[in-house]
PDB file of C-alpha atoms in Angstrom:
ATOM      1  CA  MET A   1      82.371 108.461 136.202  1.00 47.00           C
ATOM      2  CA  ALA A   2      83.493 105.394 134.411  1.00 48.00           C
ATOM      3  CA  ALA A   3      85.806 106.124 131.521  1.00 51.00           C
ATOM      4  CA  THR A   4      84.505 105.015 128.138  1.00 58.00           C
ATOM      5  CA  LEU A   5      86.715 103.613 125.456  1.00 59.00           C
ATOM      6  CA  ARG A   6      86.554 105.430 122.144  1.00 62.00           C
ATOM      7  CA  ASN A   7      86.090 103.430 118.966  1.00 65.00           C
ATOM      8  CA  VAL A   8      89.313 103.614 116.957  1.00 61.00           C
ATOM      9  CA  THR A   9      87.290 104.032 113.749  1.00 63.00           C
ATOM     10  CA  THR A  10      85.982 107.367 114.990  1.00 67.00           C
ATOM     11  CA  TYR A  11      89.421 109.026 115.032  1.00 69.00           C
ATOM     12  CA  ASP A  12      90.096 111.666 112.443  1.00 74.00           C
ATOM     13  CA  LEU A  13      91.724 110.232 109.331  1.00 75.00           C
ATOM     14  CA  LYS A  14      94.032 113.259 109.292  1.00 78.00           C
ATOM     15  CA  LEU A  15      96.087 111.474 111.956  1.00 81.00           C
ATOM     16  CA  ALA A  16      97.177 109.020 109.258  1.00 83.00           C
ATOM     17  CA  ALA A  17      98.210 111.806 106.890  1.00 87.00           C
ATOM     18  CA  PRO A  18     101.962 111.769 107.821  1.00 87.00           C
ATOM     19  CA  LEU A  19     102.141 108.011 107.276  1.00 89.00           C
ATOM     20  CA  ALA A  20     100.247 108.285 103.993  1.00 90.00           C
ATOM     21  CA  ALA A  21     102.531 111.098 102.841  1.00 92.00           C
ATOM     22  CA  GLY A  22     105.630 109.064 103.660  1.00 91.00           C
ATOM     23  CA  PHE A  23     104.188 106.084 101.808  1.00 90.00           C
ATOM     24  CA  VAL A  24     103.511 108.201  98.735  1.00 91.00           C
ATOM     25  CA  VAL A  25     106.914 109.942  98.771  1.00 92.00           C
ATOM     26  CA  PHE A  26     109.140 106.959  99.551  1.00 91.00           C
ATOM     27  CA  PHE A  27     107.266 104.071  97.895  1.00 90.00           C
ATOM     28  CA  VAL A  28     104.656 105.103  95.344  1.00 93.00           C
ATOM     29  CA  THR A  29     106.673 107.908  93.712  1.00 93.00           C
ATOM     30  CA  PRO A  30     109.885 105.862  93.158  1.00 92.00           C
ATOM     31  CA  LEU A  31     107.774 102.999  91.838  1.00 92.00           C
ATOM     32  CA  VAL A  32     106.007 105.270  89.350  1.00 94.00           C
ATOM     33  CA  ILE A  33     109.350 106.734  88.230  1.00 93.00           C
ATOM     34  CA  LEU A  34     110.775 103.226  87.814  1.00 92.00           C
ATOM     35  CA  LEU A  35     107.753 102.173  85.774  1.00 93.00           C
ATOM     36  CA  ALA A  36     107.975 105.263  83.553  1.00 92.00           C
ATOM     37  CA  LEU A  37     111.708 104.727  83.057  1.00 91.00           C
ATOM     38  CA  SER A  38     111.153 101.138  81.978  1.00 91.00           C
ATOM     39  CA  PHE A  39     109.046 102.315  79.027  1.00 92.00           C
ATOM     40  CA  GLN A  40     111.831 104.445  77.538  1.00 90.00           C
ATOM     41  CA  THR A  41     113.045 102.855  74.336  1.00 86.00           C
ATOM     42  CA  ASP A  42     116.632 104.086  74.727  1.00 81.00           C
ATOM     43  CA  PRO A  43     118.879 105.439  77.516  1.00 76.00           C
ATOM     44  CA  GLN A  44     118.520 108.978  76.168  1.00 76.00           C
ATOM     45  CA  GLY A  45     114.767 108.874  76.821  1.00 70.00           C
ATOM     46  CA  GLY A  46     113.630 110.146  73.440  1.00 72.00           C
ATOM     47  CA  ARG A  47     110.682 107.796  72.933  1.00 83.00           C
ATOM     48  CA  PHE A  48     108.464 105.466  74.909  1.00 86.00           C
ATOM     49  CA  GLY A  49     107.364 101.936  74.142  1.00 87.00           C
ATOM     50  CA  LEU A  50     107.654  98.288  75.122  1.00 90.00           C
ATOM     51  CA  THR A  51     111.114  97.827  73.628  1.00 91.00           C
ATOM     52  CA  GLN A  52     112.867  97.026  76.917  1.00 91.00           C
ATOM     53  CA  TYR A  53     110.267  94.426  77.898  1.00 94.00           C
ATOM     54  CA  VAL A  54     110.401  92.838  74.430  1.00 94.00           C
ATOM     55  CA  ASN A  55     114.192  92.740  74.635  1.00 92.00           C
ATOM     56  CA  PHE A  56     114.091  90.978  78.003  1.00 93.00           C
ATOM     57  CA  LEU A  57     111.307  88.507  77.226  1.00 92.00           C
ATOM     58  CA  GLY A  58     112.842  87.707  73.828  1.00 93.00           C
ATOM     59  CA  ASP A  59     116.317  87.081  75.222  1.00 92.00           C
ATOM     60  CA  SER A  60     116.973  83.523  76.405  1.00 94.00           C
ATOM     61  CA  PHE A  61     119.929  84.697  78.515  1.00 94.00           C
ATOM     62  CA  SER A  62     117.787  87.166  80.494  1.00 94.00           C
ATOM     63  CA  LEU A  63     115.025  84.608  80.970  1.00 94.00           C
ATOM     64  CA  GLY A  64     117.652  82.140  82.150  1.00 94.00           C
ATOM     65  CA  VAL A  65     118.890  84.600  84.766  1.00 94.00           C
ATOM     66  CA  LEU A  66     115.306  85.097  85.993  1.00 94.00           C
ATOM     67  CA  GLY A  67     114.679  81.360  86.100  1.00 94.00           C
ATOM     68  CA  SER A  68     117.924  80.598  87.936  1.00 93.00           C
ATOM     69  CA  THR A  69     117.138  83.299  90.501  1.00 94.00           C
ATOM     70  CA  LEU A  70     113.648  81.947  91.194  1.00 93.00           C
ATOM     71  CA  TRP A  71     115.010  78.379  91.374  1.00 94.00           C
ATOM     72  CA  LEU A  72     117.729  79.524  93.776  1.00 94.00           C
ATOM     73  CA  GLY A  73     114.995  80.791  96.094  1.00 93.00           C
ATOM     74  CA  VAL A  74     113.263  77.392  95.968  1.00 94.00           C
ATOM     75  CA  LYS A  75     116.451  75.546  96.955  1.00 95.00           C
ATOM     76  CA  VAL A  76     117.306  77.972  99.739  1.00 95.00           C
ATOM     77  CA  THR A  77     113.763  77.832 101.113  1.00 95.00           C
ATOM     78  CA  ALA A  78     113.702  74.018 101.051  1.00 95.00           C
ATOM     79  CA  LEU A  79     117.065  73.759 102.833  1.00 96.00           C
ATOM     80  CA  THR A  80     116.079  76.390 105.398  1.00 95.00           C
ATOM     81  CA  LEU A  81     112.822  74.573 106.145  1.00 95.00           C
ATOM     82  CA  LEU A  82     114.646  71.251 106.453  1.00 95.00           C
ATOM     83  CA  LEU A  83     117.125  72.689 108.957  1.00 95.00           C
ATOM     84  CA  GLY A  84     114.818  75.157 110.687  1.00 94.00           C
ATOM     85  CA  TYR A  85     111.915  72.853 111.555  1.00 94.00           C
ATOM     86  CA  PRO A  86     113.978  70.681 113.955  1.00 93.00           C
ATOM     87  CA  VAL A  87     115.259  73.842 115.652  1.00 93.00           C
ATOM     88  CA  ALA A  88     111.710  75.129 116.182  1.00 93.00           C
ATOM     89  CA  TRP A  89     110.595  71.683 117.334  1.00 91.00           C
ATOM     90  CA  LEU A  90     113.481  71.489 119.801  1.00 92.00           C
ATOM     91  CA  HIS A  91     112.585  74.947 121.110  1.00 91.00           C
ATOM     92  CA  GLN A  92     108.994  73.883 121.697  1.00 87.00           C
ATOM     93  CA  ARG A  93     110.000  70.703 123.543  1.00 87.00           C
ATOM     94  CA  SER A  94     112.745  72.257 125.695  1.00 88.00           C
ATOM     95  CA  PRO A  95     112.474  73.555 129.281  1.00 86.00           C
ATOM     96  CA  GLY A  96     112.281  77.277 129.951  1.00 81.00           C
ATOM     97  CA  TRP A  97     116.008  78.021 130.258  1.00 84.00           C
ATOM     98  CA  ALA A  98     116.780  76.035 127.091  1.00 88.00           C
ATOM     99  CA  LYS A  99     114.042  77.880 125.206  1.00 88.00           C
ATOM    100  CA  GLY A 100     115.701  81.163 126.077  1.00 89.00           C
ATOM    101  CA  LEU A 101     119.086  79.877 124.918  1.00 91.00           C
ATOM    102  CA  ILE A 102     117.707  78.580 121.619  1.00 91.00           C
ATOM    103  CA  MET A 103     115.848  81.831 121.020  1.00 90.00           C
ATOM    104  CA  LEU A 104     119.057  83.771 121.694  1.00 89.00           C
ATOM    105  CA  LEU A 105     120.953  81.621 119.187  1.00 89.00           C
ATOM    106  CA  VAL A 106     118.210  82.176 116.606  1.00 88.00           C
ATOM    107  CA  LEU A 107     118.070  85.935 117.123  1.00 87.00           C
ATOM    108  CA  LEU A 108     121.822  86.487 117.487  1.00 85.00           C
ATOM    109  CA  PRO A 109     122.507  86.454 113.715  1.00 83.00           C
ATOM    110  CA  LEU A 110     119.933  89.232 113.257  1.00 82.00           C
ATOM    111  CA  LEU A 111     122.110  91.448 115.459  1.00 84.00           C
ATOM    112  CA  THR A 112     125.064  90.941 113.125  1.00 84.00           C
ATOM    113  CA  SER A 113     125.460  92.623 109.765  1.00 86.00           C
ATOM    114  CA  VAL A 114     124.687  90.521 106.697  1.00 86.00           C
ATOM    115  CA  VAL A 115     128.034  91.611 105.241  1.00 87.00           C
ATOM    116  CA  VAL A 116     129.907  90.257 108.272  1.00 88.00           C
ATOM    117  CA  ARG A 117     128.012  86.956 108.191  1.00 87.00           C
ATOM    118  CA  THR A 118     128.631  86.608 104.459  1.00 87.00           C
ATOM    119  CA  PHE A 119     132.371  87.257 104.839  1.00 87.00           C
ATOM    120  CA  ALA A 120     132.404  84.591 107.557  1.00 88.00           C
ATOM    121  CA  TRP A 121     131.103  82.140 104.955  1.00 88.00           C
ATOM    122  CA  VAL A 122     133.861  83.266 102.573  1.00 87.00           C
ATOM    123  CA  VAL A 123     136.360  82.185 105.234  1.00 86.00           C
ATOM    124  CA  ILE A 124     134.513  78.920 105.955  1.00 88.00           C
ATOM    125  CA  LEU A 125     134.138  77.847 102.309  1.00 87.00           C
ATOM    126  CA  GLY A 126     137.547  79.003 101.052  1.00 84.00           C
ATOM    127  CA  ARG A 127     140.274  76.608  99.904  1.00 83.00           C
ATOM    128  CA  GLN A 128     142.018  77.102 103.258  1.00 82.00           C
ATOM    129  CA  GLY A 129     138.721  77.343 105.135  1.00 83.00           C
ATOM    130  CA  ILE A 130     137.320  75.295 107.984  1.00 85.00           C
ATOM    131  CA  VAL A 131     135.494  72.772 105.780  1.00 85.00           C
ATOM    132  CA  ASN A 132     138.435  71.951 103.517  1.00 86.00           C
ATOM    133  CA  ALA A 133     140.892  71.935 106.433  1.00 87.00           C
ATOM    134  CA  SER A 134     138.698  69.468 108.337  1.00 87.00           C
ATOM    135  CA  LEU A 135     138.228  67.162 105.346  1.00 86.00           C
ATOM    136  CA  LEU A 136     141.979  67.238 104.595  1.00 87.00           C
ATOM    137  CA  GLY A 137     142.791  66.613 108.246  1.00 87.00           C
ATOM    138  CA  LEU A 138     140.481  63.577 108.332  1.00 86.00           C
ATOM    139  CA  GLY A 139     142.014  62.254 105.141  1.00 83.00           C
ATOM    140  CA  LEU A 140     138.692  62.273 103.284  1.00 83.00           C
ATOM    141  CA  ILE A 141     140.037  64.366 100.396  1.00 83.00           C
ATOM    142  CA  ASP A 142     143.475  64.871  98.840  1.00 84.00           C
ATOM    143  CA  THR A 143     142.951  68.337  97.387  1.00 85.00           C
ATOM    144  CA  PRO A 144     140.739  71.180  98.614  1.00 84.00           C
ATOM    145  CA  LEU A 145     137.200  71.203  97.245  1.00 84.00           C
ATOM    146  CA  LYS A 146     135.837  74.190  95.371  1.00 85.00           C
ATOM    147  CA  LEU A 147     133.061  75.355  97.677  1.00 84.00           C
ATOM    148  CA  LEU A 148     133.355  79.104  97.222  1.00 83.00           C
ATOM    149  CA  TYR A 149     131.961  80.688  94.033  1.00 86.00           C
ATOM    150  CA  THR A 150     129.608  77.752  93.497  1.00 88.00           C
ATOM    151  CA  GLU A 151     125.817  77.571  93.635  1.00 89.00           C
ATOM    152  CA  SER A 152     126.003  75.078  96.489  1.00 89.00           C
ATOM    153  CA  GLY A 153     128.002  77.600  98.497  1.00 89.00           C
ATOM    154  CA  VAL A 154     125.467  80.323  97.736  1.00 92.00           C
ATOM    155  CA  VAL A 155     122.596  78.068  98.856  1.00 93.00           C
ATOM    156  CA  MET A 156     124.339  77.141 102.127  1.00 91.00           C
ATOM    157  CA  ALA A 157     125.265  80.737 102.952  1.00 91.00           C
ATOM    158  CA  LEU A 158     121.783  82.058 102.124  1.00 92.00           C
ATOM    159  CA  ALA A 159     120.148  79.301 104.169  1.00 93.00           C
ATOM    160  CA  GLN A 160     122.173  80.295 107.231  1.00 90.00           C
ATOM    161  CA  VAL A 161     121.657  84.017 106.711  1.00 90.00           C
ATOM    162  CA  GLN A 162     117.879  83.672 106.288  1.00 90.00           C
ATOM    163  CA  MET A 163     117.408  80.973 108.945  1.00 92.00           C
ATOM    164  CA  PRO A 164     115.781  83.287 111.573  1.00 92.00           C
ATOM    165  CA  LEU A 165     113.063  84.225 109.080  1.00 92.00           C
ATOM    166  CA  MET A 166     112.073  80.559 108.898  1.00 94.00           C
ATOM    167  CA  VAL A 167     112.520  79.537 112.529  1.00 94.00           C
ATOM    168  CA  LEU A 168     110.578  82.361 114.184  1.00 93.00           C
ATOM    169  CA  PRO A 169     107.241  81.746 112.360  1.00 93.00           C
ATOM    170  CA  LEU A 170     107.667  78.012 112.975  1.00 94.00           C
ATOM    171  CA  ILE A 171     108.177  78.581 116.712  1.00 93.00           C
ATOM    172  CA  THR A 172     105.029  80.732 116.790  1.00 92.00           C
ATOM    173  CA  ALA A 173     102.979  78.107 114.939  1.00 91.00           C
ATOM    174  CA  LEU A 174     104.210  75.192 117.060  1.00 91.00           C
ATOM    175  CA  SER A 175     103.596  77.103 120.299  1.00 90.00           C
ATOM    176  CA  ARG A 176      99.918  77.509 119.350  1.00 88.00           C
ATOM    177  CA  ILE A 177      99.350  73.752 119.042  1.00 87.00           C
ATOM    178  CA  ASP A 178      97.614  72.270 122.061  1.00 85.00           C
ATOM    179  CA  PRO A 179      99.997  69.646 123.545  1.00 82.00           C
ATOM    180  CA  ASN A 180      96.967  67.603 124.583  1.00 85.00           C
ATOM    181  CA  LEU A 181      96.428  66.768 120.898  1.00 84.00           C
ATOM    182  CA  ALA A 182      99.725  64.888 120.731  1.00 81.00           C
ATOM    183  CA  ASP A 183      98.901  63.108 124.001  1.00 81.00           C
ATOM    184  CA  ALA A 184      95.466  62.147 122.669  1.00 85.00           C
ATOM    185  CA  SER A 185      97.031  60.814 119.475  1.00 83.00           C
ATOM    186  CA  SER A 186      99.445  58.691 121.516  1.00 80.00           C
ATOM    187  CA  VAL A 187      96.635  57.381 123.702  1.00 80.00           C
ATOM    188  CA  LEU A 188      94.762  56.322 120.579  1.00 83.00           C
ATOM    189  CA  GLY A 189      97.725  54.229 119.513  1.00 81.00           C
ATOM    190  CA  ALA A 190      99.590  56.480 117.071  1.00 80.00           C
ATOM    191  CA  GLY A 191     103.373  56.473 117.232  1.00 83.00           C
ATOM    192  CA  HIS A 192     105.593  59.544 117.316  1.00 83.00           C
ATOM    193  CA  TRP A 193     106.040  59.672 113.529  1.00 86.00           C
ATOM    194  CA  ARG A 194     102.322  59.166 112.816  1.00 87.00           C
ATOM    195  CA  THR A 195     101.412  61.812 115.401  1.00 87.00           C
ATOM    196  CA  PHE A 196     103.844  64.236 113.805  1.00 86.00           C
ATOM    197  CA  ARG A 197     102.642  63.499 110.254  1.00 86.00           C
ATOM    198  CA  LYS A 198      98.914  63.522 111.009  1.00 85.00           C
ATOM    199  CA  VAL A 199      98.645  66.124 113.795  1.00 85.00           C
ATOM    200  CA  ILE A 200     101.671  68.349 114.314  1.00 87.00           C
ATOM    201  CA  LEU A 201     102.723  68.926 110.713  1.00 88.00           C
ATOM    202  CA  PRO A 202      99.250  69.912 109.383  1.00 87.00           C
ATOM    203  CA  LEU A 203      98.640  72.249 112.340  1.00 88.00           C
ATOM    204  CA  SER A 204     102.003  73.954 111.794  1.00 89.00           C
ATOM    205  CA  LEU A 205     101.270  74.691 108.104  1.00 89.00           C
ATOM    206  CA  PRO A 206     100.606  78.432 108.683  1.00 88.00           C
ATOM    207  CA  GLY A 207     104.077  78.791 110.209  1.00 90.00           C
ATOM    208  CA  ILE A 208     105.667  76.767 107.406  1.00 92.00           C
ATOM    209  CA  ILE A 209     104.041  78.895 104.722  1.00 90.00           C
ATOM    210  CA  ALA A 210     104.864  82.175 106.491  1.00 90.00           C
ATOM    211  CA  GLY A 211     108.494  81.090 106.948  1.00 92.00           C
ATOM    212  CA  CYS A 212     108.764  79.953 103.329  1.00 93.00           C
ATOM    213  CA  LEU A 213     107.324  83.256 102.115  1.00 90.00           C
ATOM    214  CA  LEU A 214     109.763  85.371 104.141  1.00 92.00           C
ATOM    215  CA  THR A 215     112.757  83.185 103.335  1.00 94.00           C
ATOM    216  CA  TYR A 216     112.019  82.983  99.612  1.00 93.00           C
ATOM    217  CA  ALA A 217     111.529  86.734  99.193  1.00 91.00           C
ATOM    218  CA  ALA A 218     114.706  87.488 101.159  1.00 92.00           C
ATOM    219  CA  ALA A 219     116.837  84.840  99.414  1.00 92.00           C
ATOM    220  CA  ILE A 220     116.174  85.884  95.817  1.00 92.00           C
ATOM    221  CA  THR A 221     116.841  89.564  96.600  1.00 90.00           C
ATOM    222  CA  ALA A 222     119.966  89.019  98.756  1.00 89.00           C
ATOM    223  CA  PHE A 223     122.391  91.039  96.637  1.00 88.00           C
ATOM    224  CA  ILE A 224     125.323  90.967  99.090  1.00 87.00           C
ATOM    225  CA  THR A 225     125.383  87.216  99.754  1.00 89.00           C
ATOM    226  CA  GLN A 226     124.758  86.278  96.128  1.00 88.00           C
ATOM    227  CA  SER A 227     127.543  88.573  94.959  1.00 87.00           C
ATOM    228  CA  LEU A 228     130.220  87.698  97.531  1.00 86.00           C
ATOM    229  CA  ILE A 229     129.686  83.927  97.694  1.00 88.00           C
ATOM    230  CA  GLY A 230     128.806  83.516  94.021  1.00 84.00           C
ATOM    231  CA  GLY A 231     131.540  85.858  92.804  1.00 78.00           C
ATOM    232  CA  GLY A 232     131.575  86.324  89.058  1.00 71.00           C
ATOM    233  CA  GLN A 233     130.750  82.674  88.379  1.00 75.00           C
ATOM    234  CA  MET A 234     126.965  83.049  88.586  1.00 84.00           C
ATOM    235  CA  LEU A 235     124.573  85.802  87.669  1.00 90.00           C
ATOM    236  CA  PHE A 236     121.300  86.402  89.486  1.00 92.00           C
ATOM    237  CA  MET A 237     118.702  89.118  89.039  1.00 93.00           C
ATOM    238  CA  PRO A 238     119.974  91.620  91.660  1.00 92.00           C
ATOM    239  CA  MET A 239     123.479  91.591  90.149  1.00 91.00           C
ATOM    240  CA  TYR A 240     122.001  91.658  86.613  1.00 93.00           C
ATOM    241  CA  ILE A 241     120.080  94.826  87.467  1.00 93.00           C
ATOM    242  CA  TYR A 242     123.185  96.361  89.051  1.00 92.00           C
ATOM    243  CA  GLN A 243     125.303  95.624  85.978  1.00 91.00           C
ATOM    244  CA  GLN A 244     122.777  97.153  83.596  1.00 92.00           C
ATOM    245  CA  ALA A 245     122.287 100.279  85.729  1.00 91.00           C
ATOM    246  CA  SER A 246     125.788 101.010  87.020  1.00 88.00           C
ATOM    247  CA  THR A 247     128.191  99.379  84.573  1.00 87.00           C
ATOM    248  CA  LEU A 248     126.348  99.691  81.250  1.00 89.00           C
ATOM    249  CA  GLN A 249     124.337 102.795  82.215  1.00 89.00           C
ATOM    250  CA  ASN A 250     121.306 101.259  80.512  1.00 90.00           C
ATOM    251  CA  TRP A 251     118.778 102.554  82.994  1.00 91.00           C
ATOM    252  CA  PRO A 252     115.612 101.821  80.956  1.00 92.00           C
ATOM    253  CA  PHE A 253     116.556  98.145  80.556  1.00 93.00           C
ATOM    254  CA  ALA A 254     117.529  97.949  84.254  1.00 93.00           C
ATOM    255  CA  ALA A 255     114.143  99.454  85.150  1.00 94.00           C
ATOM    256  CA  ALA A 256     112.324  96.942  82.938  1.00 94.00           C
ATOM    257  CA  ILE A 257     114.262  94.077  84.549  1.00 94.00           C
ATOM    258  CA  SER A 258     113.317  95.422  87.985  1.00 94.00           C
ATOM    259  CA  VAL A 259     109.627  95.610  87.090  1.00 95.00           C
ATOM    260  CA  ILE A 260     109.626  92.073  85.651  1.00 95.00           C
ATOM    261  CA  PHE A 261     111.470  90.789  88.728  1.00 94.00           C
ATOM    262  CA  LEU A 262     108.992  92.598  90.987  1.00 92.00           C
ATOM    263  CA  VAL A 263     106.037  91.056  89.152  1.00 93.00           C
ATOM    264  CA  ALA A 264     107.601  87.577  89.377  1.00 91.00           C
ATOM    265  CA  VAL A 265     108.123  87.966  93.128  1.00 89.00           C
ATOM    266  CA  LEU A 266     104.560  89.258  93.577  1.00 90.00           C
ATOM    267  CA  VAL A 267     103.227  86.197  91.745  1.00 91.00           C
ATOM    268  CA  VAL A 268     105.155  83.895  94.093  1.00 87.00           C
ATOM    269  CA  VAL A 269     104.006  85.882  97.136  1.00 85.00           C
ATOM    270  CA  SER A 270     100.393  85.665  95.936  1.00 88.00           C
ATOM    271  CA  VAL A 271     100.705  81.888  95.639  1.00 87.00           C
ATOM    272  CA  PHE A 272     102.050  81.705  99.200  1.00 82.00           C
ATOM    273  CA  ASN A 273      99.183  83.928 100.406  1.00 82.00           C
ATOM    274  CA  VAL A 274      96.619  81.623  98.806  1.00 84.00           C
ATOM    275  CA  LEU A 275      98.294  78.613 100.404  1.00 81.00           C
ATOM    276  CA  GLY A 276      98.334  80.461 103.724  1.00 76.00           C
ATOM    277  CA  ARG A 277      94.579  81.111 103.595  1.00 77.00           C
ATOM    278  CA  LEU A 278      93.931  77.491 102.677  1.00 77.00           C
ATOM    279  CA  SER A 279      96.105  76.270 105.545  1.00 70.00           C
ATOM    280  CA  ARG A 280      94.292  78.526 108.040  1.00 67.00           C
ATOM    281  CA  GLY A 281      90.999  77.085 106.894  1.00 64.00           C
ATOM    282  CA  TYR A 282      92.415  73.581 107.248  1.00 61.00           C
ATOM    283  CA  THR A 283      93.740  74.148 110.764  1.00 61.00           C
ATOM    284  CA  ASN A 284      90.504  75.812 111.882  1.00 60.00           C
ATOM    285  CA  ALA A 285      88.402  72.934 110.519  1.00 58.00           C
TER     286      ALA A 285
END
């Protein structure tokens, strides 16, 4: 008797109960508690209202921290895309053994702790680090540059740390492009740059948008890298929340900041999702 495949939709929904319970306990419940805490008007929790949200939205310093955090994500994402696209392109154009080597180099950082990679950047960007030592040795500078505890240093370190999140979706998108399209474009008289601009780049848009989404969300929430490379010279939202919760013990305001930050990230993610759907429609046209 031939075995028949059972429709997955006919399985009992009770099988999903453990997953649903875990989702409720570890995601929904903490989120509800955070939301309730953000409506407390004071740390003692005597009354509820919108005081914490009004305090944040009416404070130019807090809005500046939110704006600088979102702008930091834009810069990191742009730099990661600029550096990651050639890597993905090289992977796609390389022979089999080289593809494996490039993939290993891309995945290797994921096997190393973010703390270790960030401390490596502390050594690289320090006054006695590799960059300053090289520039001094070449005679290009007379005194060491200040690279550590600057926004440029934070952007460079975050771009390297988040690079795999950009490269992997790009490799997937480029591998799905039919190589005959580039050959056809060349036969029709288009040069390499025109073929890339008119054929390859539009067809790789889903990978670009997916990589930008992952990189942006990871960059603006990277507490360790922002704190160690930025030091006390810059303040971003993760450190701002930590200061309010742990140092000042103002948990309601920290909860309100977290909710506002979450909403801001969700807005950005929604924009990327819309762009992703539009790009899929464009590539399928």
